[in-house]
Short mmCIF file of N, CA, C and O in Angstrom, two decimals:
data_model
loop_
_atom_site.label_atom_id
_atom_site.label_comp_id
_atom_site.label_asym_id
_atom_site.label_seq_id
_atom_site.Cartn_x
_atom_site.Cartn_y
_atom_site.Cartn_z
N UNK A 8 0.55 -0.70 -0.13
CA UNK A 8 -0.21 -0.18 -0.45
C UNK A 8 0.86 1.36 -0.08
O UNK A 8 1.15 1.80 1.02
N UNK A 9 1.43 1.78 -1.18
CA UNK A 9 2.09 3.07 -1.19
C UNK A 9 1.06 3.90 -1.18
O UNK A 9 0.68 4.21 -2.30
N UNK A 10 1.21 4.83 -0.41
CA UNK A 10 1.01 6.27 -0.43
C UNK A 10 2.03 7.63 -0.62
O UNK A 10 2.64 7.36 -0.43
N UNK A 11 0.48 8.48 -1.09
CA UNK A 11 1.73 9.68 -1.88
C UNK A 11 0.90 10.76 -1.06
O UNK A 11 1.43 12.00 -0.75
N UNK A 12 0.07 10.68 0.15
CA UNK A 12 0.13 11.62 0.84
C UNK A 12 1.17 11.67 1.98
O UNK A 12 1.71 10.86 2.23
N UNK A 13 0.65 13.08 2.67
CA UNK A 13 1.81 13.08 3.45
C UNK A 13 0.92 14.17 4.70
O UNK A 13 -0.05 15.14 4.70
N UNK A 14 1.59 13.92 6.40
CA UNK A 14 0.88 14.92 7.45
C UNK A 14 1.77 14.85 8.06
O UNK A 14 2.74 13.87 8.46
N UNK A 15 1.89 15.84 8.86
CA UNK A 15 3.35 16.34 9.47
C UNK A 15 3.18 15.03 11.54
O UNK A 15 4.10 14.97 11.49
N UNK A 16 1.70 14.68 11.82
CA UNK A 16 1.91 14.00 12.30
C UNK A 16 1.89 12.53 12.41
O UNK A 16 2.46 12.29 12.98
N UNK A 17 0.98 12.01 11.36
CA UNK A 17 1.56 10.82 10.91
C UNK A 17 1.74 10.01 9.40
O UNK A 17 1.59 10.61 8.73
N UNK A 18 3.81 10.34 9.72
CA UNK A 18 4.13 10.11 7.91
C UNK A 18 3.96 8.94 6.96
O UNK A 18 3.22 8.09 7.77
N UNK A 19 3.92 8.68 6.13
CA UNK A 19 3.34 7.91 5.22
C UNK A 19 3.60 6.51 5.52
O UNK A 19 3.49 5.51 5.31
N UNK A 20 5.19 6.08 5.68
CA UNK A 20 5.62 5.15 6.27
C UNK A 20 5.26 4.31 7.07
O UNK A 20 5.92 3.31 7.09
N UNK A 21 4.04 4.81 7.68
CA UNK A 21 3.45 4.14 9.25
C UNK A 21 1.73 3.55 8.27
O UNK A 21 1.32 2.90 9.09
N UNK A 22 1.86 3.80 7.13
CA UNK A 22 0.45 3.23 6.27
C UNK A 22 0.21 1.99 6.62
O UNK A 22 -0.64 1.48 6.21
N UNK A 23 1.47 1.02 6.83
CA UNK A 23 1.13 -0.60 6.66
C UNK A 23 1.80 -0.96 8.12
O UNK A 23 1.72 -2.01 8.25
N UNK A 24 2.01 0.05 8.99
CA UNK A 24 2.63 -0.70 10.18
C UNK A 24 1.14 -1.03 10.98
O UNK A 24 1.03 -2.39 11.98
N UNK A 25 0.30 -0.19 11.23
CA UNK A 25 -0.51 -0.10 12.10
C UNK A 25 -1.65 -1.49 11.80
O UNK A 25 -1.76 -2.39 12.41
N UNK A 26 -1.93 -1.75 10.22
CA UNK A 26 -2.36 -2.78 9.51
C UNK A 26 -1.90 -3.81 9.73
O UNK A 26 -2.53 -5.11 10.76
N UNK A 27 -0.53 -4.34 10.08
CA UNK A 27 0.11 -5.36 9.76
C UNK A 27 0.20 -6.07 11.26
O UNK A 27 0.34 -7.12 11.51
N UNK A 28 -0.21 -4.99 12.05
CA UNK A 28 0.17 -5.01 13.78
C UNK A 28 -1.11 -5.89 14.07
O UNK A 28 -1.65 -6.83 14.77
N UNK A 29 -2.22 -5.34 13.74
CA UNK A 29 -3.94 -5.93 13.68
C UNK A 29 -3.79 -6.93 12.97
O UNK A 29 -4.29 -8.02 14.37
N UNK A 30 -3.56 -7.38 11.40
CA UNK A 30 -3.44 -8.72 11.12
C UNK A 30 -2.31 -9.32 12.14
O UNK A 30 -3.50 -10.67 12.19
N UNK A 31 -1.58 -9.32 12.04
CA UNK A 31 -0.58 -10.19 13.46
C UNK A 31 -1.67 -10.13 14.37
O UNK A 31 -1.37 -11.43 15.37
N UNK A 32 -2.20 -9.80 15.32
CA UNK A 32 -2.62 -9.62 16.46
C UNK A 32 -4.11 -11.14 15.78
O UNK A 32 -4.63 -11.23 17.33
N UNK A 33 -4.18 -11.32 15.23
CA UNK A 33 -5.46 -12.43 14.24
C UNK A 33 -7.04 -11.19 14.44
O UNK A 33 -7.97 -11.96 14.41
N UNK A 34 -6.43 -10.07 14.25
CA UNK A 34 -7.93 -8.98 14.44
C UNK A 34 -8.42 -8.27 12.42
O UNK A 34 -8.99 -7.22 12.86
N UNK A 35 -7.88 -9.18 11.64
CA UNK A 35 -7.45 -8.39 10.48
C UNK A 35 -9.18 -8.36 9.95
O UNK A 35 -9.72 -6.90 9.16
N UNK A 36 -10.48 -8.77 10.69
CA UNK A 36 -11.55 -9.51 10.46
C UNK A 36 -12.14 -7.65 10.57
O UNK A 36 -13.04 -6.91 10.07
N UNK A 37 -11.53 -6.83 11.73
CA UNK A 37 -12.17 -5.88 12.12
C UNK A 37 -11.36 -4.37 11.80
O UNK A 37 -11.71 -3.49 12.15
N UNK A 38 -10.54 -4.86 10.97
CA UNK A 38 -9.67 -3.72 10.35
C UNK A 38 -10.46 -3.47 9.01
O UNK A 38 -10.33 -4.01 8.37
N UNK A 39 -10.73 -1.98 9.09
CA UNK A 39 -10.55 -1.10 8.08
C UNK A 39 -9.75 0.12 7.63
O UNK A 39 -9.66 0.53 8.60
N UNK A 40 -9.42 -0.17 5.92
CA UNK A 40 -8.40 0.87 5.81
C UNK A 40 -9.08 1.34 4.63
O UNK A 40 -9.40 1.17 3.72
N UNK A 41 -8.97 3.02 4.78
CA UNK A 41 -10.14 4.02 3.99
C UNK A 41 -8.20 4.58 3.28
O UNK A 41 -7.42 4.65 3.76
N UNK A 42 -8.72 4.33 1.78
CA UNK A 42 -7.25 5.76 1.11
C UNK A 42 -7.41 6.77 1.36
O UNK A 42 -8.84 7.26 2.17
N UNK A 43 -6.34 7.26 1.19
CA UNK A 43 -6.09 8.91 2.04
C UNK A 43 -6.89 9.90 1.04
O UNK A 43 -6.66 9.65 -0.29
N UNK A 44 -7.34 10.83 2.09
CA UNK A 44 -7.90 11.79 1.03
C UNK A 44 -7.17 13.48 1.70
O UNK A 44 -6.96 13.57 2.52
N UNK A 45 -7.40 14.68 0.74
CA UNK A 45 -7.19 15.46 0.92
C UNK A 45 -5.64 15.58 2.24
O UNK A 45 -4.70 14.67 1.52
N UNK A 46 -4.77 16.71 1.73
CA UNK A 46 -3.53 16.37 2.46
C UNK A 46 -3.57 17.01 3.50
O UNK A 46 -4.43 18.45 4.39
N UNK A 47 -2.40 16.68 4.53
CA UNK A 47 -2.68 16.97 6.15
C UNK A 47 -3.34 16.40 6.83
O UNK A 47 -4.05 15.70 6.38
N UNK A 48 -3.26 16.14 7.97
CA UNK A 48 -4.20 15.90 8.88
C UNK A 48 -5.45 15.70 9.20
O UNK A 48 -5.71 17.13 9.67
N UNK A 49 -6.09 15.30 9.18
CA UNK A 49 -7.72 16.02 9.66
C UNK A 49 -8.25 16.83 8.65
O UNK A 49 -8.70 17.54 9.46
N UNK A 50 -7.92 17.08 7.67
CA UNK A 50 -8.49 17.82 6.61
C UNK A 50 -9.22 17.16 5.73
O UNK A 50 -9.29 17.40 4.34
N UNK A 51 -10.13 16.85 6.16
CA UNK A 51 -11.54 16.24 5.73
C UNK A 51 -13.04 17.04 4.90
O UNK A 51 -13.26 18.09 6.19
N UNK A 52 -13.29 16.77 3.89
CA UNK A 52 -14.46 17.99 3.82
C UNK A 52 -15.61 16.81 4.12
O UNK A 52 -15.53 15.42 4.92
N UNK A 53 -16.58 17.45 4.69
CA UNK A 53 -17.82 17.20 5.41
C UNK A 53 -18.74 15.59 4.39
O UNK A 53 -18.67 14.45 5.05
N UNK A 54 -18.09 15.84 3.19
CA UNK A 54 -18.99 14.63 1.89
C UNK A 54 -17.76 13.34 2.45
O UNK A 54 -18.14 12.40 2.17
N UNK A 55 -16.26 13.57 2.45
CA UNK A 55 -15.54 13.26 2.84
C UNK A 55 -15.60 12.03 3.96
O UNK A 55 -15.37 10.81 3.70
N UNK A 56 -16.15 12.65 5.21
CA UNK A 56 -16.23 12.41 6.48
C UNK A 56 -18.16 11.02 6.53
O UNK A 56 -17.78 10.30 7.27
N UNK A 57 -18.65 11.77 5.19
CA UNK A 57 -19.90 11.25 5.12
C UNK A 57 -20.11 9.55 4.85
O UNK A 57 -20.09 8.99 5.14
N UNK A 58 -18.81 9.77 3.62
CA UNK A 58 -18.68 7.76 2.88
C UNK A 58 -18.00 7.48 3.44
O UNK A 58 -18.24 6.54 3.65
N UNK A 59 -17.04 7.72 4.47
CA UNK A 59 -16.07 6.93 5.56
C UNK A 59 -16.92 6.53 6.41
O UNK A 59 -17.02 5.09 6.86
N UNK A 60 -17.84 6.91 7.20
CA UNK A 60 -18.88 6.92 8.04
C UNK A 60 -19.81 6.07 7.31
O UNK A 60 -19.88 4.67 7.58
N UNK A 61 -20.44 5.78 6.19
CA UNK A 61 -20.80 4.65 5.23
C UNK A 61 -20.42 3.90 4.93
O UNK A 61 -21.00 2.60 5.83
N UNK A 62 -19.17 3.98 5.16
CA UNK A 62 -18.14 2.61 4.82
C UNK A 62 -17.93 1.76 6.15
O UNK A 62 -18.42 0.34 6.76
N UNK A 63 -18.16 2.46 7.62
CA UNK A 63 -18.20 2.14 8.76
C UNK A 63 -19.35 1.07 9.15
O UNK A 63 -19.51 0.33 9.48
N UNK A 64 -20.66 2.02 8.61
CA UNK A 64 -22.10 1.62 9.07
C UNK A 64 -21.92 -0.20 8.29
O UNK A 64 -22.53 -0.56 8.85
N UNK A 65 -21.93 -0.09 6.96
CA UNK A 65 -21.51 -0.75 6.23
C UNK A 65 -20.87 -2.27 7.06
O UNK A 65 -21.78 -3.35 7.49
N UNK A 66 -19.89 -2.10 7.06
CA UNK A 66 -19.19 -2.78 7.94
C UNK A 66 -19.55 -3.36 9.39
O UNK A 66 -19.62 -4.63 9.72
N UNK A 67 -20.02 -2.58 9.63
CA UNK A 67 -20.58 -2.64 11.45
C UNK A 67 -22.06 -4.00 11.29
O UNK A 67 -22.55 -5.06 11.84
N UNK A 68 -23.10 -3.71 10.14
CA UNK A 68 -24.08 -4.20 9.54
C UNK A 68 -23.72 -5.76 9.32
O UNK A 68 -24.67 -6.67 9.82
N UNK A 69 -22.76 -5.78 8.76
CA UNK A 69 -21.88 -7.29 8.42
C UNK A 69 -21.96 -8.18 9.60
O UNK A 69 -21.62 -9.29 9.02
N UNK A 70 -21.48 -7.51 10.61
CA UNK A 70 -20.78 -8.09 11.87
C UNK A 70 -22.38 -8.82 12.52
O UNK A 70 -22.99 -8.46 12.68
#
């Protein structure tokens, strides 16, 4: 998962670290990774937040 986004808070080199830790702990089915959007940390439009929420609702309904 190579990403081209950057944020001063979470460097892109960590994009694979958290998912790998979750998978190693045996909880991959609980992991939801959304593609990066926008520039910077937490710089999301209301529409992007809504789309992300919709993804999580669908996943929660599936469990």
